[in-house]
């Protein structure tokens, strides 16, 4: 594009400049101005392109962070530029989401964990708080405490039970007494009533009547006495029962578990006694009410009788009470008056009777009403007492059932506790077993280590003794050996001297064989000489060296240095000619150029090689001159090294020569080593006279 | 190895000469026979021959390890 622009610029220049013949300066100016307009266009276009590119890169890197990262990595200083333009690289765009997620998860976890931590904390604090006072008390203290507690309980129980029993006994006695008294009273009342009835109804003669009345009075007195006695005993029994109730309540208040059945039994007894008492009392009351009725009746009858008596006495004052015996003493008037009175009385009574009959219904109704009311009252009283009894019974049943349930629960709890205790004992047993094992292992370890120490010390001591003894023995033995060896070595030394001489001679023969190389022909094959050397070799070094001679030299022989030198001179020109040809695909044109170069380039025939070859020294011409110098000065090795640096076609050309040179060098090296070795061996074995 | 180089050059030149001559000849013949004694077949033929020889030479120099075989007739 730039070329096009330039061409365009040139075209414009030519157009502008062709208009009028211009001086070089003007043309230059014109050239420059048109060039400047074209150049300004170019510059503007370039700026626009660059700006567009930069802006596009910025926008895209803002949108795509990966692109931004790639740009920053590849273009230097772009990270600074992008940072300036867009702000820091949004690497954290990826992280906040993850952080949020992680934090959310953590938050959840922490919340959950907070709850569990709270629980744990609460329980912990509770445990800690309760752990403070719940330090494990020593066993003795615990047992003492337990024993004390048991004793206290027993005492309490004993006292309670004794009290209960006492009160029960007393109340039972009182109740029995009361019941007995009530029964006696009942008996007395019924007897009295019966006697009264008999007395009323029976028309016995007077003396029997009087005895009857006396009996009646006695019965009445008995009855009153019995009733009084009964009331007192009843009150006493009630008192005793109240006392029992209070004792029972007290016992309940103390809440001793073992006393509950006792309490329950006492309550039952109490209830029973109360019930019995009430029954007997009700019986007595009914009997009393009956007696009241009878007594009322007797009173009425007595009243009537007395009235009649009064009436009769008012009529006939002379007549005494016993008027039934007065049959002959009365006059006719008296009799008539009496009959008239009697008739009048009869009329009156008839009238009263009629009146009574009329008022019968009303009286009966009133009486019924009264009776109903009385019955109601009695019924209510009976109902309340019965209810009370039933309630009491129900409560007692409940209490009994509760007691039973409690016992069952207690038994269950005891079994669970027993189970827990068993589990605890098992666990403790296991832990103890583990501990025992650990302790045993530890003790054994300690024991073993101590034993080991002792053993090592013992062994050390014995070893020392042995060593000392061995040292002495070794010293004596060594001395003996030394003497023997000195004697042997003399013989050996003579032998080695002879061998060394032999070796030296064979090596000399080998080196002489090397020298037999002609001007252009190789030396004689070194096989025989090498064989001789091998024969006279008696150690590995020598035999290794002898076998290190290259095969070619053994079979064909090696060229001498002079022949190699001559050959090199011939090769040099050839190498110079193909110096430009390298290993790539060269055309004939290259060959032509290489020939030209060789013809035109002149270098020193011989140049001293530097100690270190630099890059410029690897030029083939230079190398060849170095190699010539070396060869002229007899340093075949260095020459070969330098020639080895040739590359390409030149190298191929001198390959043969190089192989020959290597061969010669190898052989010469081996031979020199062998001769050095032979000399050394000879020197070593030679004894100064 | 150096001798091989000289031998290669000999072979190459001989081959090129032969090919050029052959091309020239063929060109002359064709020019005379078919193309109304124009110049271009001659130059074309000689150029062809020269080019072939050059190419062969180059190929020979480029493949230095290729051994050229010789057929040896054995008189039965």
XYZ file of N, CA, C and O in Angstrom, chain A residues 572 576 601-608 621-622 624-626 628:
64
model
N 44.548 -29.295 -1.024
C 44.214 -27.927 -0.617
C 43.582 -27.147 -1.742
O 42.571 -26.460 -1.546
N 39.846 -25.550 -1.845
C 39.638 -24.124 -2.096
C 38.600 -23.935 -3.178
O 37.742 -23.054 -3.084
N 40.362 -15.239 -4.765
C 40.724 -15.013 -3.367
C 42.139 -15.487 -3.119
O 42.517 -16.576 -3.536
N 42.911 -14.637 -2.418
C 44.272 -15.017 -2.057
C 44.407 -14.975 -0.558
O 43.998 -14.030 0.090
N 44.986 -16.039 -0.042
C 45.246 -16.034 1.397
C 46.682 -16.467 1.630
O 47.354 -16.934 0.722
N 47.071 -16.359 2.883
C 48.442 -16.767 3.223
C 48.612 -18.247 2.983
O 47.723 -19.046 3.255
N 49.777 -18.605 2.516
C 50.039 -20.024 2.333
C 50.013 -20.743 3.674
O 49.419 -21.797 3.827
N 50.708 -20.077 4.612
C 50.693 -20.674 5.945
C 50.480 -19.576 6.966
O 51.120 -18.532 6.898
N 49.630 -19.827 7.885
C 49.343 -18.820 8.919
C 49.271 -19.534 10.254
O 48.675 -20.624 10.376
N 49.833 -18.920 11.249
C 49.836 -19.551 12.576
C 48.424 -19.520 13.170
O 47.783 -18.477 13.206
N 39.249 -21.102 3.814
C 40.574 -20.701 3.335
C 41.526 -20.515 4.502
O 42.654 -20.986 4.491
N 40.979 -19.836 5.492
C 41.792 -19.595 6.680
C 42.183 -20.911 7.329
O 43.340 -21.119 7.716
N 42.447 -23.797 6.014
C 43.447 -24.524 5.231
C 44.831 -23.937 5.450
O 45.816 -24.686 5.571
N 44.921 -22.622 5.542
C 46.246 -22.029 5.776
C 46.765 -22.388 7.156
O 47.951 -22.689 7.339
N 45.868 -22.419 8.141
C 46.270 -22.832 9.489
C 46.790 -24.255 9.462
O 47.845 -24.590 10.043
N 47.985 -25.946 6.978
C 49.301 -26.028 6.301
C 50.416 -25.671 7.254
O 51.448 -26.356 7.311
